mmCIF file of C-alpha atoms in Angstrom:
data_model
loop_
_atom_site.group_PDB
_atom_site.id
_atom_site.type_symbol
_atom_site.label_atom_id
_atom_site.label_comp_id
_atom_site.label_asym_id
_atom_site.label_seq_id
_atom_site.Cartn_x
_atom_site.Cartn_y
_atom_site.Cartn_z
ATOM 1 C CA MET A 37 -23.463 -6.049 -30.292
ATOM 2 C CA SER A 38 -20.443 -7.911 -28.926
ATOM 3 C CA LEU A 39 -22.373 -9.427 -26.010
ATOM 4 C CA LYS A 40 -23.607 -12.959 -26.680
ATOM 5 C CA TYR A 41 -25.973 -15.019 -24.561
ATOM 6 C CA ALA A 42 -24.543 -18.445 -23.672
ATOM 7 C CA VAL A 43 -26.643 -20.492 -21.222
ATOM 8 C CA SER A 44 -29.253 -20.457 -18.434
ATOM 9 C CA THR A 45 -29.709 -22.755 -15.455
ATOM 10 C CA ARG A 46 -31.021 -22.840 -11.872
ATOM 11 C CA LEU A 47 -29.140 -21.254 -8.961
ATOM 12 C CA PRO A 48 -30.334 -22.378 -5.523
ATOM 13 C CA THR A 49 -29.235 -19.911 -2.798
ATOM 14 C CA PRO A 50 -30.106 -19.325 0.873
ATOM 15 C CA PHE A 51 -32.451 -16.547 -0.304
ATOM 16 C CA ALA A 52 -34.346 -18.197 -3.172
ATOM 17 C CA ILE A 53 -33.975 -20.489 -6.160
ATOM 18 C CA PHE A 54 -32.895 -18.055 -8.862
ATOM 19 C CA ASP A 55 -32.135 -18.538 -12.535
ATOM 20 C CA ILE A 56 -28.617 -17.643 -13.674
ATOM 21 C CA HIS A 57 -27.829 -16.631 -17.257
ATOM 22 C CA GLY A 58 -24.343 -16.513 -18.755
ATOM 23 C CA PHE A 59 -23.105 -13.988 -21.324
ATOM 24 C CA ARG A 60 -19.778 -13.537 -23.104
ATOM 25 C CA ASP A 61 -18.384 -10.249 -24.400
ATOM 26 C CA SER A 62 -16.472 -11.157 -27.569
ATOM 27 C CA ASP A 63 -14.658 -7.802 -27.577
ATOM 28 C CA THR A 64 -13.090 -8.255 -24.132
ATOM 29 C CA GLY A 65 -13.368 -12.011 -23.599
ATOM 30 C CA LYS A 66 -15.039 -11.364 -20.245
ATOM 31 C CA GLU A 67 -17.941 -13.480 -19.037
ATOM 32 C CA HIS A 68 -20.814 -11.907 -17.094
ATOM 33 C CA VAL A 69 -23.944 -13.313 -15.477
ATOM 34 C CA ALA A 70 -27.488 -12.179 -14.750
ATOM 35 C CA VAL A 71 -29.346 -13.654 -11.772
ATOM 36 C CA THR A 72 -33.131 -13.414 -12.125
ATOM 37 C CA LEU A 73 -36.269 -14.233 -10.182
ATOM 38 C CA GLY A 74 -39.912 -14.112 -11.186
ATOM 39 C CA ASP A 75 -41.540 -12.459 -14.184
ATOM 40 C CA ILE A 76 -39.110 -9.756 -15.285
ATOM 41 C CA ARG A 77 -40.638 -9.358 -18.764
ATOM 42 C CA SER A 78 -43.983 -7.864 -17.727
ATOM 43 C CA GLY A 79 -43.031 -4.309 -18.658
ATOM 44 C CA GLU A 80 -43.230 -3.039 -15.058
ATOM 45 C CA PRO A 81 -40.020 -1.520 -13.613
ATOM 46 C CA VAL A 82 -37.792 -4.334 -12.344
ATOM 47 C CA LEU A 83 -35.910 -4.281 -9.050
ATOM 48 C CA CYS A 84 -32.300 -4.368 -10.254
ATOM 49 C CA ARG A 85 -28.754 -4.436 -8.925
ATOM 50 C CA VAL A 86 -25.818 -3.875 -11.287
ATOM 51 C CA HIS A 87 -22.915 -5.278 -9.265
ATOM 52 C CA SER A 88 -19.264 -5.080 -10.263
ATOM 53 C CA GLU A 89 -17.121 -8.040 -9.290
ATOM 54 C CA CYS A 90 -15.197 -7.707 -6.022
ATOM 55 C CA LEU A 91 -13.386 -10.958 -5.246
ATOM 56 C CA THR A 92 -12.088 -9.742 -1.898
ATOM 57 C CA GLY A 93 -15.481 -8.515 -0.693
ATOM 58 C CA ASP A 94 -17.854 -10.917 -2.452
ATOM 59 C CA ALA A 95 -15.945 -14.171 -1.867
ATOM 60 C CA LEU A 96 -13.315 -13.512 0.808
ATOM 61 C CA PHE A 97 -15.443 -11.455 3.240
ATOM 62 C CA SER A 98 -13.172 -8.391 3.184
ATOM 63 C CA GLN A 99 -14.273 -5.589 5.495
ATOM 64 C CA ARG A 100 -12.322 -2.968 3.504
ATOM 65 C CA CYS A 101 -15.409 -2.302 1.353
ATOM 66 C CA ASP A 102 -19.163 -2.816 1.432
ATOM 67 C CA CYS A 103 -19.368 -4.892 -1.760
ATOM 68 C CA GLY A 104 -20.073 -8.330 -0.320
ATOM 69 C CA SER A 105 -22.762 -7.048 2.015
ATOM 70 C CA GLN A 106 -24.382 -5.115 -0.848
ATOM 71 C CA LEU A 107 -24.421 -8.263 -2.988
ATOM 72 C CA ASN A 108 -26.107 -10.260 -0.232
ATOM 73 C CA ALA A 109 -28.555 -7.458 0.554
ATOM 74 C CA ALA A 110 -29.547 -7.113 -3.107
ATOM 75 C CA LEU A 111 -30.215 -10.841 -3.531
ATOM 76 C CA LYS A 112 -32.213 -10.853 -0.300
ATOM 77 C CA LEU A 113 -34.334 -7.880 -1.418
ATOM 78 C CA ILE A 114 -35.023 -9.499 -4.798
ATOM 79 C CA ALA A 115 -36.011 -12.737 -3.030
ATOM 80 C CA GLU A 116 -38.327 -10.871 -0.655
ATOM 81 C CA GLU A 117 -39.993 -9.101 -3.559
ATOM 82 C CA GLY A 118 -40.205 -12.310 -5.616
ATOM 83 C CA ARG A 119 -39.086 -10.521 -8.768
ATOM 84 C CA GLY A 120 -35.877 -8.879 -9.909
ATOM 85 C CA ILE A 121 -32.507 -9.091 -11.598
ATOM 86 C CA LEU A 122 -28.905 -8.836 -10.469
ATOM 87 C CA LEU A 123 -26.225 -8.264 -13.093
ATOM 88 C CA TYR A 124 -22.758 -9.422 -12.035
ATOM 89 C CA LEU A 125 -20.193 -7.623 -14.190
ATOM 90 C CA ARG A 126 -16.561 -8.695 -14.347
ATOM 91 C CA GLN A 127 -14.904 -5.324 -13.752
ATOM 92 C CA GLU A 128 -12.890 -5.832 -10.604
ATOM 93 C CA GLY A 129 -11.483 -2.924 -8.633
ATOM 94 C CA ARG A 130 -13.690 -0.250 -10.253
ATOM 95 C CA GLY A 131 -12.349 -1.469 -13.582
ATOM 96 C CA ILE A 132 -8.589 -1.739 -12.896
ATOM 97 C CA GLY A 133 -8.381 -5.510 -12.301
ATOM 98 C CA LEU A 134 -7.592 -7.656 -9.280
ATOM 99 C CA ILE A 135 -3.810 -7.280 -9.077
ATOM 100 C CA ASN A 136 -3.989 -3.524 -9.554
ATOM 101 C CA LYS A 137 -6.690 -3.393 -6.886
ATOM 102 C CA LEU A 138 -4.332 -5.144 -4.485
ATOM 103 C CA ARG A 139 -1.640 -2.639 -5.412
ATOM 104 C CA ALA A 140 -4.137 0.115 -4.646
ATOM 105 C CA TYR A 141 -4.867 -1.534 -1.288
ATOM 106 C CA LYS A 142 -1.151 -1.416 -0.468
ATOM 107 C CA LEU A 143 -1.078 2.301 -1.254
ATOM 108 C CA GLN A 144 -4.104 2.753 0.997
ATOM 109 C CA ASP A 145 -2.240 0.939 3.776
ATOM 110 C CA GLU A 146 0.468 3.562 3.308
ATOM 111 C CA GLY A 147 -1.970 6.462 3.665
ATOM 112 C CA ALA A 148 -3.616 7.080 0.282
ATOM 113 C CA ASP A 149 -7.389 7.109 0.002
ATOM 114 C CA THR A 150 -9.179 4.874 -2.509
ATOM 115 C CA VAL A 151 -9.268 7.573 -5.221
ATOM 116 C CA GLU A 152 -5.652 8.692 -4.713
ATOM 117 C CA ALA A 153 -4.471 5.067 -4.842
ATOM 118 C CA ASN A 154 -6.046 4.458 -8.251
ATOM 119 C CA GLU A 155 -4.673 7.726 -9.596
ATOM 120 C CA ARG A 156 -1.137 6.994 -8.353
ATOM 121 C CA LEU A 157 -1.299 3.761 -10.342
ATOM 122 C CA GLY A 158 -2.167 5.769 -13.450
ATOM 123 C CA PHE A 159 -5.901 5.000 -13.542
ATOM 124 C CA GLY A 160 -9.035 7.085 -13.220
ATOM 125 C CA ALA A 161 -10.944 7.019 -9.963
ATOM 126 C CA ASP A 162 -13.636 4.809 -11.544
ATOM 127 C CA MET A 163 -12.931 2.986 -14.826
ATOM 128 C CA ARG A 164 -16.152 0.981 -14.992
ATOM 129 C CA ASN A 165 -18.435 0.874 -18.014
ATOM 130 C CA TYR A 166 -22.096 -0.112 -17.711
ATOM 131 C CA LEU A 167 -22.972 -0.524 -21.392
ATOM 132 C CA VAL A 168 -22.699 -4.303 -21.109
ATOM 133 C CA GLY A 169 -25.197 -4.147 -18.238
ATOM 134 C CA ALA A 170 -27.645 -2.200 -20.401
ATOM 135 C CA GLN A 171 -27.188 -4.792 -23.156
ATOM 136 C CA MET A 172 -27.919 -7.602 -20.695
ATOM 137 C CA LEU A 173 -31.101 -5.840 -19.580
ATOM 138 C CA GLY A 174 -32.038 -5.476 -23.243
ATOM 139 C CA HIS A 175 -31.691 -9.231 -23.714
ATOM 140 C CA PHE A 176 -34.560 -9.678 -21.235
ATOM 141 C CA GLY A 177 -36.606 -6.852 -22.712
ATOM 142 C CA ILE A 178 -36.135 -4.726 -19.587
ATOM 143 C CA GLU A 179 -36.390 -1.005 -20.279
ATOM 144 C CA SER A 180 -37.179 0.360 -16.799
ATOM 145 C CA VAL A 181 -35.589 -0.518 -13.450
ATOM 146 C CA ARG A 182 -35.744 0.288 -9.769
ATOM 147 C CA LEU A 183 -31.995 0.471 -9.356
ATOM 148 C CA MET A 184 -30.368 -0.590 -6.093
ATOM 149 C CA THR A 185 -27.345 1.701 -5.856
ATOM 150 C CA ASN A 186 -25.745 4.585 -3.995
ATOM 151 C CA ASN A 187 -23.700 5.606 -7.045
ATOM 152 C CA PRO A 188 -24.997 8.545 -9.124
ATOM 153 C CA ARG A 189 -22.563 7.727 -11.944
ATOM 154 C CA LYS A 190 -24.182 4.314 -12.350
ATOM 155 C CA VAL A 191 -27.633 5.909 -12.524
ATOM 156 C CA ALA A 192 -26.434 8.398 -15.150
ATOM 157 C CA ALA A 193 -24.554 5.756 -17.186
ATOM 158 C CA LEU A 194 -27.503 3.373 -17.446
ATOM 159 C CA ALA A 195 -29.856 6.244 -18.318
ATOM 160 C CA ARG A 196 -27.412 7.334 -21.013
ATOM 161 C CA ASP A 197 -27.454 3.787 -22.377
ATOM 162 C CA GLY A 198 -31.232 3.825 -22.743
ATOM 163 C CA ILE A 199 -32.461 2.363 -19.441
ATOM 164 C CA THR A 200 -35.204 4.268 -17.602
ATOM 165 C CA ILE A 201 -34.433 4.628 -13.884
ATOM 166 C CA ALA A 202 -37.913 4.572 -12.360
ATOM 167 C CA GLU A 203 -36.514 4.687 -8.826
ATOM 168 C CA ARG A 204 -33.182 4.645 -7.020
ATOM 169 C CA VAL A 205 -33.253 2.218 -4.103
ATOM 170 C CA PRO A 206 -30.525 2.981 -1.508
ATOM 171 C CA LEU A 207 -28.333 0.010 -0.609
ATOM 172 C CA GLN A 208 -26.382 0.968 2.489
ATOM 173 C CA SER A 209 -24.798 -1.756 4.586
ATOM 174 C CA ASN A 210 -21.785 -2.946 6.563
ATOM 175 C CA LEU A 211 -20.345 0.308 7.883
ATOM 176 C CA ASN A 212 -17.414 -0.835 10.012
ATOM 177 C CA PRO A 213 -14.107 0.565 11.340
ATOM 178 C CA CYS A 214 -12.164 -0.926 8.410
ATOM 179 C CA ASN A 215 -14.206 0.746 5.667
ATOM 180 C CA THR A 216 -15.407 4.042 7.175
ATOM 181 C CA HIS A 217 -12.667 6.135 5.507
ATOM 182 C CA TYR A 218 -13.173 4.289 2.211
ATOM 183 C CA LEU A 219 -16.901 5.037 2.235
ATOM 184 C CA GLN A 220 -16.329 8.649 3.274
ATOM 185 C CA THR A 221 -13.972 9.062 0.312
ATOM 186 C CA LYS A 222 -16.551 7.580 -2.073
ATOM 187 C CA ALA A 223 -19.159 10.002 -0.727
ATOM 188 C CA ILE A 224 -16.935 13.093 -0.809
ATOM 189 C CA LYS A 225 -14.906 12.497 -3.988
ATOM 190 C CA LEU A 226 -17.234 10.296 -6.068
ATOM 191 C CA GLY A 227 -20.595 11.617 -4.922
ATOM 192 C CA HIS A 228 -21.955 8.350 -3.576
ATOM 193 C CA MET A 229 -25.201 8.880 -1.664
ATOM 194 C CA LEU A 230 -24.439 7.448 1.768
ATOM 195 C CA SER A 231 -26.766 9.053 4.272
ATOM 196 C CA HIS A 232 -25.697 6.706 7.068
ATOM 197 C CA LEU A 233 -22.180 8.222 7.097
ATOM 198 C CA LYS A 234 -20.813 11.101 9.089
ATOM 199 C CA LEU A 235 -18.689 12.992 6.556
ATOM 200 C CA GLN A 236 -15.463 14.478 7.868
#
């Protein structure tokens, strides 16, 4: 396994005092973190969010997506439950990287949808890989999760990598005029389960 555990420490947040655990993937050089709360090694299904990095949404409050609001909502739900794990994976822009994501944004400004923009740049609609997430869960002895996601591909990928999905927990938030078309495209073209949307 190319994923190596590095360090753990405390992470005080507005929601709770979590523990944060660092990992390094020696194959890619990327560094990932797991944020945990409570007893996650009991064998009971763990409330879990597998979150792919989105600098613009997570850190810069972009309204073009729902990523930042999903991150906050997931941490809040884990805090309310008193037990859970959030995996933060460094695969920006559905796996195409930050600069290419900005290029895709420019194409969207010119009329492409989020899938068409990636494809015009020569990428697949979603280039993410969740094996590293499954390996991180394995580090903590977690075999079964209650997965916070709207993405059926994520559910299927983790199940394929040996994680039991005991429950899918919808995580729908921050529908706004700037991201409605983006979310509609994810629902129509990528199959995301977004019941709060009116699909056109």
